[in-house]
Amino acid sequence: MINHCSGLNHKHSSEKTLFNKILVANRGEIALRIMQTCREMGISTVAVYSTVDAESMHVKYADEAVCIGPALSRESYLNIPRIIAAAEVTNADAIHPGYGFLAENANFAEVCDSVNIKFIGPTAAMINQMGDKNTAKATMIAAGVPVVPGSPGLVTDLQEALEITKRTGYPVIIKPTAGGGGKGMRVVTEDSQMEKALNTARNEAEQSFGNSGVYIEKYVENPRHVEIQILSDQHGNTIHLGERDCTVQRRHQKLIEETPSPLVDEALRKKMGDAAVAAARAVNYEGAGTIEFLLDKHKDFYFMEMNTRIQVEHPVTEERYDVDLVKEQILIAAGDSIKDRNFVPKGHSIECRINAEDPEQLFRPSPGQLQVFHTPGGHGVRVDSHAYASYVVPSNYDSMIAKLIVTAHTRDEAIARMSRALDEFIVVGIKTTIPFHKQVMHSPAFQSGEYDTSFLESFRYEKK
Ligand code: ADP
């Protein structure tokens, strides 16, 4: 069933690399983003795609492309045998998993290893230690990294749940151990709600993640989401590249990210950076990773989870630190040392996620054909996107169609730049989050920098 077709073939650089050809096991903007770096490094690329993505930019851009099945992710982007077959048939010597899909799947990393294809990311053992959130918390406690107080392990029983809340106090949050994308979390404020919440959370976790395991955490009130980017090589060196503030969320899902955080000063950055480096060292980590923390109003921070992959919001760090994180991932996978790397931060960078969603209809997905897709440009503006005029946004996958990233000297200048770039971003044919972001940029609350993860709950979007 493999339909192997040839695409463009460009090599622009003579830079030496251990990889000749990288298969990108992903779609959309991140697949394209990874291939752009490969092209700069002189590495050939292979795209994989589902039938519904045949016209996607990542397929057109790749040197070779292999159709791996129908739209259903299970049959294509999550189908390990088909992806491995595509890599073997094209002779790829490495696979970059991007984010989502198989990026944090230890089994996939293991299968790659068993067929001598380098998985660009940590080993299966490292993913196992960090992928399961509850195990990760236990590892962090052992490494001396502060974690949110809560259950020592998974919770199955009502009595046990009530015992835990006696120690932590209410409110608490029930979280799926295999969770991701802000799904399946439940806040509980009193004993009488616990039984129902526990059962529903377990059922939902089973449905969404095929794993009913849940754990309980103290619900940190009015927190900010601040995460630290780290890089670790195969020689025991780990560095951090500062923080990203991802506090602007809708239903626990990030919408706007920035660096530096308006709330983090140099002393706190050092403390959080040191904790993140300790976290990575605790599992002998290899590759790019992100340690996510909640920061409370006393500026105490707590480990939440580690993402063992490139993050959606990585470009803000790239812009502030003048680094290509995908290139670093590839070099680390090839055995390079980061010992002598010195990344110097400069300026302020903000990212808005442009989703095919209707902000007037509770962010309902808005798939369909783009009639006009005009992206902004000019000084300090970057657009990461696989979309183009006439492209049809499929309804089968994530609704993000672009990331708009701006960089300027100060936060105020970055906000002004983001506002003008959003004004220049014209999408006709579907609804997007662009008008919503414009209003956020103009709001005094966002401009003040003083808000918490509940910011959007009280934000009033003015319908046009
Ligand atoms: P996921 O992996 O599903 O994205 P996370 O553990 O990263 O889940 O949490 C996503 C968001 O949920 C956080 O950024 C935060 O807004 C909220 N959250 C998670 N745990 C807590 C907690 N203990 N207290 C308060 N908010 C939390």
Coordinates of C-alpha atoms and ligand atoms in Angstrom, one line a residue:
M1 CA 0.0 0.0 0.0
I2 CA 3.0 2.3 0.2
N3 CA 2.9 4.9 -2.4
H4 CA 6.4 6.3 -2.6
C5 CA 6.7 9.4 -4.7
S6 CA 9.6 11.7 -5.3
G7 CA 9.5 15.3 -4.5
L8 CA 12.1 18.2 -4.7
N9 CA 15.7 17.5 -4.0
H10 CA 17.8 20.4 -2.7
K11 CA 21.0 20.3 -0.7
H12 CA 22.2 23.7 0.4
S13 CA 25.0 23.1 2.8
S14 CA 28.1 21.1 2.9
E15 CA 28.1 20.8 6.7
K16 CA 29.1 17.4 7.8
T17 CA 26.6 15.2 9.6
L18 CA 26.2 11.7 10.7
F19 CA 22.7 11.5 9.2
N20 CA 22.1 11.5 5.5
K21 CA 18.4 11.3 5.6
I22 CA 15.8 12.0 8.3
L23 CA 12.2 10.8 8.2
V24 CA 9.8 13.2 9.9
A25 CA 7.1 11.2 11.7
N26 CA 4.7 14.1 11.9
R27 CA 2.6 16.5 9.9
G28 CA 1.7 20.2 9.6
E29 CA 3.9 23.1 10.8
I30 CA 6.3 21.1 12.9
A31 CA 7.1 18.6 10.1
L32 CA 7.9 21.6 7.8
R33 CA 9.9 23.3 10.5
I34 CA 12.1 20.2 11.1
M35 CA 12.6 19.8 7.3
Q36 CA 13.7 23.4 7.0
T37 CA 16.5 22.8 9.4
C38 CA 17.4 19.5 7.7
R39 CA 17.7 21.3 4.4
E40 CA 20.1 23.9 6.0
M41 CA 22.2 21.1 7.4
G42 CA 22.3 19.3 4.0
I43 CA 20.3 16.4 5.3
S44 CA 17.7 14.8 2.9
T45 CA 14.1 14.6 4.2
V46 CA 11.3 12.1 4.0
A47 CA 7.7 13.1 4.8
V48 CA 5.0 10.6 5.8
Y49 CA 1.4 11.5 5.3
S50 CA -2.1 10.3 5.5
T51 CA -4.4 10.4 2.5
V52 CA -6.1 13.6 3.8
D53 CA -2.8 15.4 4.0
A54 CA -1.6 14.7 0.4
E55 CA -1.7 18.4 -0.4
S56 CA 0.0 19.5 2.8
M57 CA 3.1 21.7 2.6
H58 CA 5.2 19.3 4.5
V59 CA 4.6 16.7 1.8
K60 CA 5.4 19.1 -1.0
Y61 CA 8.5 20.4 0.7
A62 CA 10.2 17.0 1.5
D63 CA 12.7 15.4 -0.8
E64 CA 10.6 12.2 -0.7
A65 CA 7.1 11.4 0.6
V66 CA 5.4 8.2 1.6
C67 CA 1.7 7.8 2.1
I68 CA 1.2 5.7 5.3
G69 CA -2.5 5.3 5.4
P70 CA -5.9 6.9 5.9
A71 CA -6.8 10.0 8.0
L72 CA -7.4 8.1 11.2
S73 CA -4.2 8.7 13.3
R74 CA -4.1 5.1 14.5
E75 CA -3.9 4.0 10.8
S76 CA -1.2 6.5 9.9
Y77 CA 0.7 8.9 12.1
L78 CA 0.4 6.6 15.1
N79 CA 1.1 3.4 13.1
I80 CA 4.6 2.3 14.1
P81 CA 5.0 -0.5 11.6
R82 CA 4.0 1.7 8.7
I83 CA 6.3 4.5 9.7
I84 CA 9.2 2.1 10.2
A85 CA 8.5 0.5 6.8
A86 CA 8.5 4.0 5.2
A87 CA 11.9 4.7 6.8
E88 CA 13.3 1.4 5.6
V89 CA 12.0 1.7 2.1
T90 CA 13.6 5.2 1.8
N91 CA 16.8 4.3 3.6
A92 CA 16.4 7.0 6.3
D93 CA 19.0 6.7 9.0
A94 CA 17.1 8.8 11.6
I95 CA 13.5 9.7 12.6
H96 CA 12.4 13.0 14.1
P97 CA 9.1 12.6 15.9
G98 CA 8.2 16.3 16.3
Y99 CA 5.6 16.8 19.0
G100 CA 2.4 14.9 19.7
F101 CA 1.7 11.6 17.9
L102 CA 4.6 9.2 18.7
A103 CA 7.0 11.8 20.2
E104 CA 6.7 10.5 23.7
N105 CA 6.1 6.9 22.9
A106 CA 8.8 4.8 24.5
N107 CA 7.9 1.7 22.4
F108 CA 8.4 3.7 19.2
A109 CA 11.9 4.9 20.4
E110 CA 12.7 1.2 21.2
V111 CA 11.5 -0.1 17.8
C112 CA 13.6 2.6 16.0
D113 CA 16.6 1.4 18.0
S114 CA 16.0 -2.2 17.2
V115 CA 16.1 -1.6 13.5
N116 CA 19.1 0.7 13.8
I117 CA 17.3 3.9 13.0
K118 CA 18.3 6.8 15.3
F119 CA 15.3 8.2 17.2
I120 CA 16.0 11.9 17.6
G121 CA 15.1 12.3 21.2
P122 CA 15.8 10.5 24.5
T123 CA 16.0 6.7 24.9
A124 CA 12.9 4.6 25.6
A125 CA 14.1 4.2 29.2
M126 CA 14.2 8.0 29.7
I127 CA 10.8 8.5 28.1
N128 CA 9.4 5.8 30.4
Q129 CA 10.8 7.5 33.5
M130 CA 9.4 10.9 32.5
G131 CA 6.4 10.1 30.3
D132 CA 4.3 8.7 33.1
K133 CA 3.6 11.8 35.2
N134 CA 3.3 10.0 38.5
T135 CA 6.6 8.1 38.1
A136 CA 8.2 11.4 37.0
K137 CA 7.0 13.0 40.2
A138 CA 8.6 10.3 42.3
T139 CA 11.9 10.7 40.4
M140 CA 11.8 14.4 41.0
I141 CA 11.2 14.0 44.7
A142 CA 14.3 11.8 44.8
A143 CA 16.3 14.4 42.9
G144 CA 15.3 17.1 45.4
V145 CA 13.2 19.1 42.9
P146 CA 10.1 20.6 44.5
V147 CA 6.8 19.0 43.4
V148 CA 3.2 19.9 44.0
P149 CA 2.1 18.1 47.2
G150 CA -0.3 15.2 46.6
S151 CA -0.7 11.5 46.5
P152 CA 2.4 9.4 46.7
G153 CA 1.2 7.2 43.9
L154 CA -1.9 6.4 41.8
V155 CA -5.2 6.7 43.6
T156 CA -8.0 4.1 43.0
D157 CA -9.9 4.2 46.2
L158 CA -12.2 6.9 47.7
Q159 CA -10.9 6.5 51.3
E160 CA -7.3 6.9 50.1
A161 CA -8.3 10.1 48.2
L162 CA -10.0 11.6 51.2
E163 CA -7.0 10.8 53.4
I164 CA -4.7 12.7 50.9
T165 CA -6.9 15.7 51.0
K166 CA -6.8 15.8 54.8
R167 CA -3.1 16.4 54.4
T168 CA -3.1 18.8 51.4
G169 CA -6.4 20.6 52.1
Y170 CA -8.8 21.6 49.4
P171 CA -9.0 22.4 46.5
V172 CA -7.2 19.5 44.8
I173 CA -6.9 18.4 41.2
I174 CA -7.3 14.8 39.9
K175 CA -5.0 14.3 37.0
P176 CA -4.5 11.4 34.5
T177 CA -1.0 9.9 34.8
A178 CA -0.9 9.3 31.0
G179 CA -2.4 12.8 30.4
G180 CA -1.6 15.4 27.9
G181 CA -3.1 18.5 26.2
G182 CA -4.8 19.6 29.4
K183 CA -7.4 16.8 29.0
G184 CA -9.2 14.9 31.8
M185 CA -8.3 17.0 34.8
R186 CA -10.9 17.6 37.5
V187 CA -10.8 20.1 40.4
V188 CA -12.4 19.0 43.6
T189 CA -13.3 21.5 46.4
E190 CA -15.0 19.3 49.0
D191 CA -15.3 15.7 50.3
S192 CA -18.8 15.3 48.9
Q193 CA -17.6 15.7 45.3
M194 CA -14.7 13.3 45.6
E195 CA -16.4 9.9 44.8
K196 CA -18.1 11.1 41.6
A197 CA -15.0 13.1 40.5
L198 CA -12.7 10.2 41.0
N199 CA -14.9 7.8 39.1
T200 CA -15.4 10.2 36.2
A201 CA -11.7 11.1 36.0
R202 CA -10.7 7.4 35.9
N203 CA -13.3 6.6 33.2
E204 CA -12.3 9.6 31.1
A205 CA -8.6 8.7 31.5
E206 CA -9.3 5.2 30.2
Q207 CA -11.3 6.5 27.3
S208 CA -8.7 9.2 26.3
F209 CA -5.4 7.6 27.1
G210 CA -6.2 3.9 27.4
N211 CA -4.9 4.1 31.0
S212 CA -7.3 4.8 33.9
G213 CA -4.5 5.7 36.3
V214 CA -5.1 9.0 38.1
Y215 CA -3.3 10.9 40.9
I216 CA -4.2 13.8 43.1
E217 CA -2.4 17.1 43.6
K218 CA -3.0 20.1 45.7
Y219 CA -4.6 22.7 43.3
V220 CA -2.1 25.5 43.3
E221 CA -4.2 28.7 43.5
N222 CA -3.7 31.5 41.0
P223 CA -0.6 29.9 39.5
R224 CA 1.5 30.8 36.5
H225 CA 2.7 28.2 34.1
V226 CA 6.5 28.7 33.7
E227 CA 8.6 26.1 32.0
I228 CA 12.3 25.7 31.5
Q229 CA 13.9 24.6 28.2
I230 CA 16.9 22.3 28.6
L231 CA 19.4 20.6 26.4
S232 CA 21.4 17.6 27.4
D233 CA 24.0 15.8 25.3
Q234 CA 25.2 12.2 25.4
H235 CA 28.3 13.2 27.4
G236 CA 26.6 14.3 30.6
N237 CA 26.4 18.0 29.8
T238 CA 23.1 19.8 30.6
I239 CA 22.2 23.5 30.1
H240 CA 19.0 25.5 30.3
L241 CA 17.8 28.2 28.0
G242 CA 15.7 30.2 30.4
E243 CA 11.9 30.0 30.8
R244 CA 8.8 30.3 28.8
D245 CA 5.7 31.7 30.4
C246 CA 2.6 29.8 29.2
T247 CA 0.0 31.2 31.6
V248 CA -2.5 32.3 29.0
Q249 CA -4.4 29.1 28.6
R250 CA -7.9 28.1 27.6
R251 CA -9.1 25.0 29.4
H252 CA -5.6 24.2 30.5
Q253 CA -4.4 24.5 26.9
K254 CA -1.8 27.1 26.0
L255 CA -2.7 29.9 23.6
I256 CA 0.0 32.5 24.1
E257 CA 3.6 31.9 25.2
E258 CA 6.4 34.3 25.9
T259 CA 10.0 34.7 27.1
P260 CA 11.1 36.1 29.4
S261 CA 8.3 35.7 31.9
P262 CA 7.1 39.1 33.2
L263 CA 7.3 37.6 36.7
V264 CA 10.7 35.9 36.7
D265 CA 13.8 37.8 37.7
E266 CA 17.4 36.7 37.4
A267 CA 17.5 35.1 40.9
L268 CA 14.3 33.1 40.3
R269 CA 15.5 32.2 36.8
K270 CA 18.7 30.8 38.2
K271 CA 16.7 28.8 40.9
M272 CA 14.3 27.4 38.4
G273 CA 17.0 26.7 35.8
D274 CA 19.1 24.8 38.4
A275 CA 16.1 22.7 39.4
A276 CA 15.4 21.9 35.7
V277 CA 19.0 20.9 35.1
A278 CA 18.8 18.7 38.2
A279 CA 15.6 17.1 36.9
A280 CA 17.2 16.3 33.6
R281 CA 20.4 15.0 35.2
A282 CA 18.3 12.7 37.5
V283 CA 17.3 10.6 34.5
N284 CA 20.6 11.1 32.5
Y285 CA 18.6 12.9 30.0
E286 CA 19.6 13.2 26.3
G287 CA 18.1 15.7 23.8
A288 CA 15.9 18.8 24.1
G289 CA 13.4 18.7 26.9
T290 CA 11.1 21.0 28.9
I291 CA 10.5 21.0 32.6
E292 CA 7.1 22.4 33.4
F293 CA 6.5 24.2 36.7
L294 CA 3.7 26.0 38.4
L295 CA 4.7 29.2 40.0
D296 CA 2.6 30.5 42.9
K297 CA 2.1 34.0 44.1
H298 CA 4.8 33.6 46.7
K299 CA 7.2 32.8 43.8
D300 CA 7.5 29.2 45.0
F301 CA 7.6 26.8 42.1
Y302 CA 6.6 23.2 41.8
F303 CA 7.5 20.5 39.2
M304 CA 4.5 19.4 37.1
E305 CA 5.9 17.3 34.3
M306 CA 8.7 16.9 31.8
N307 CA 8.1 16.9 28.1
T308 CA 10.7 14.8 26.5
R309 CA 10.4 16.4 23.0
I310 CA 10.4 19.7 21.2
Q311 CA 7.5 21.9 22.3
V312 CA 5.0 23.8 20.2
E313 CA 6.2 27.0 21.8
H314 CA 9.9 26.4 21.2
P315 CA 10.3 29.3 18.7
V316 CA 10.1 32.0 21.5
T317 CA 13.2 30.5 23.0
E318 CA 14.9 30.2 19.6
E319 CA 14.3 33.9 18.9
R320 CA 15.5 35.2 22.4
Y321 CA 18.5 32.9 22.5
D322 CA 19.3 32.9 18.8
V323 CA 19.4 29.1 18.6
D324 CA 17.9 26.5 16.3
L325 CA 16.6 23.9 18.8
V326 CA 15.8 21.4 16.1
K327 CA 19.4 21.6 14.8
E328 CA 20.6 21.1 18.4
Q329 CA 18.4 18.0 18.7
I330 CA 19.9 16.6 15.5
L331 CA 23.5 17.4 16.6
I332 CA 22.9 15.9 20.0
A333 CA 21.4 12.7 18.5
A334 CA 24.5 12.5 16.2
G335 CA 26.7 12.6 19.3
D336 CA 27.9 16.2 19.4
S337 CA 28.9 17.9 22.7
I338 CA 27.2 21.1 24.0
K339 CA 30.0 21.7 26.4
D340 CA 31.3 24.8 24.8
R341 CA 27.9 26.2 23.8
N342 CA 27.1 29.7 25.1
F343 CA 23.7 31.0 24.3
V344 CA 23.1 34.7 25.3
P345 CA 19.5 35.9 25.7
K346 CA 18.3 39.1 24.2
G347 CA 15.0 40.9 23.9
H348 CA 11.5 39.7 24.4
S349 CA 9.6 37.1 22.3
I350 CA 5.9 36.3 22.2
E351 CA 4.0 33.5 20.3
C352 CA 0.3 33.4 19.5
R353 CA -1.2 30.1 18.3
I354 CA -3.4 30.7 15.3
N355 CA -6.0 28.0 15.4
A356 CA -8.8 27.2 12.9
E357 CA -11.4 27.9 15.6
D358 CA -14.3 30.3 16.0
P359 CA -13.8 32.5 19.1
E360 CA -17.4 33.7 18.8
Q361 CA -18.6 30.1 19.1
L362 CA -16.7 28.9 22.1
F363 CA -13.7 28.2 20.0
R364 CA -15.5 25.5 18.0
P365 CA -13.2 24.0 15.3
S366 CA -13.5 25.7 11.9
P367 CA -12.0 23.5 9.3
G368 CA -12.3 24.1 5.5
Q369 CA -10.6 25.7 2.6
L370 CA -8.5 28.8 2.9
Q371 CA -9.4 31.3 0.2
V372 CA -6.8 33.9 1.3
F373 CA -3.8 33.3 3.5
H374 CA -1.7 36.3 3.8
T375 CA 1.0 36.2 6.4
P376 CA 2.6 39.2 8.1
G377 CA 6.3 40.0 7.7
G378 CA 8.8 42.7 8.5
H379 CA 11.3 43.2 11.3
G380 CA 11.1 40.8 14.2
V381 CA 8.2 38.7 12.8
R382 CA 8.2 34.9 12.2
V383 CA 5.4 32.7 11.0
D384 CA 5.7 28.9 11.3
S385 CA 2.9 27.4 9.2
H386 CA 2.2 24.7 6.7
A387 CA -0.9 26.5 5.4
Y388 CA -1.3 28.4 2.1
A389 CA -4.1 29.9 0.0
S390 CA -6.4 27.1 -1.3
Y391 CA -5.1 24.6 1.4
V392 CA -7.9 22.7 3.0
V393 CA -7.6 22.5 6.8
P394 CA -8.7 18.9 7.6
S395 CA -11.1 18.3 10.5
N396 CA -9.1 15.2 11.5
Y397 CA -6.2 16.7 13.5
D398 CA -5.2 19.5 15.8
S399 CA -6.7 22.9 14.8
M400 CA -3.5 24.9 14.8
I401 CA -2.7 26.3 11.4
A402 CA 0.1 28.7 12.2
K403 CA 2.3 30.1 15.0
L404 CA 3.0 33.8 14.9
I405 CA 6.1 34.8 16.8
V406 CA 7.4 38.3 17.3
T407 CA 10.6 39.5 18.9
A408 CA 11.5 43.0 20.1
H409 CA 13.7 44.7 22.7
T410 CA 11.1 45.0 25.4
R411 CA 7.8 43.3 26.3
D412 CA 5.8 46.5 25.4
E413 CA 7.5 46.7 22.0
A414 CA 6.8 43.0 21.4
I415 CA 3.1 43.5 22.2
A416 CA 2.9 46.4 19.8
R417 CA 4.7 44.4 17.1
M418 CA 2.3 41.4 17.7
S419 CA -0.7 43.7 17.4
R420 CA 0.4 45.1 14.1
A421 CA 1.4 41.6 12.8
L422 CA -2.0 40.2 13.8
D423 CA -3.6 43.2 11.9
E424 CA -1.6 42.2 8.8
F425 CA -2.5 38.5 9.1
I426 CA -5.4 37.9 6.7
V427 CA -7.2 34.5 6.6
V428 CA -10.4 34.2 4.5
G429 CA -12.5 31.1 4.3
I430 CA -12.4 29.8 7.8
K431 CA -12.6 31.3 11.3
T432 CA -9.4 31.7 13.3
T433 CA -8.2 32.9 16.7
I434 CA -6.6 36.0 15.1
P435 CA -9.3 38.5 16.2
F436 CA -9.2 37.0 19.7
H437 CA -5.4 37.5 20.0
K438 CA -5.8 41.1 18.8
Q439 CA -8.1 41.8 21.7
V440 CA -5.9 40.1 24.2
M441 CA -2.9 42.2 23.0
H442 CA -4.9 45.3 23.6
S443 CA -6.2 44.4 27.0
P444 CA -4.7 46.2 30.0
A445 CA -4.6 42.9 32.0
F446 CA -2.3 41.2 29.4
Q447 CA -0.3 44.4 29.1
S448 CA 0.2 44.6 32.8
G449 CA 1.7 41.1 32.9
E450 CA -0.1 40.4 36.1
Y451 CA -2.5 37.4 35.7
D452 CA -2.7 33.7 36.4
T453 CA -3.9 30.6 34.5
S454 CA -7.5 31.7 35.0
F455 CA -6.9 34.8 32.9
L456 CA -9.0 33.8 30.0
E457 CA -12.0 32.8 32.2
S458 CA -12.5 36.4 33.1
F459 CA -11.5 37.8 29.7
R460 CA -14.5 39.2 27.8
Y461 CA -14.2 38.7 24.1
E462 CA -16.1 41.3 22.2
K463 CA -18.0 39.8 19.3
K464 CA -17.5 41.7 16.1
Ligands
ADP1 P1 -1.1 18.4 30.3 O1 0.1 17.5 30.2 O2 -2.4 17.7 30.0 O3 -0.9 19.6 29.5 P2 -0.2 19.6 32.7 O4 0.1 18.8 33.9 O5 0.9 20.2 31.9 O6 -1.2 18.8 31.8 O7 -1.2 20.8 33.2 C1 -1.8 21.7 32.3 C2 -2.3 22.9 33.0 O8 -3.2 22.5 34.0 C3 -1.2 23.7 33.7 O9 -0.5 24.6 32.9 C4 -2.1 24.4 34.8 O10 -2.7 25.5 34.2 C5 -3.1 23.4 35.1 N1 -2.7 22.6 36.3 C6 -2.2 21.3 36.3 N2 -1.9 20.9 37.6 C7 -2.3 21.9 38.4 C8 -2.3 22.1 39.8 N3 -1.8 21.1 40.7 N4 -2.7 23.2 40.3 C9 -3.2 24.2 39.5 N5 -3.3 24.1 38.2 C10 -2.8 23.0 37.6

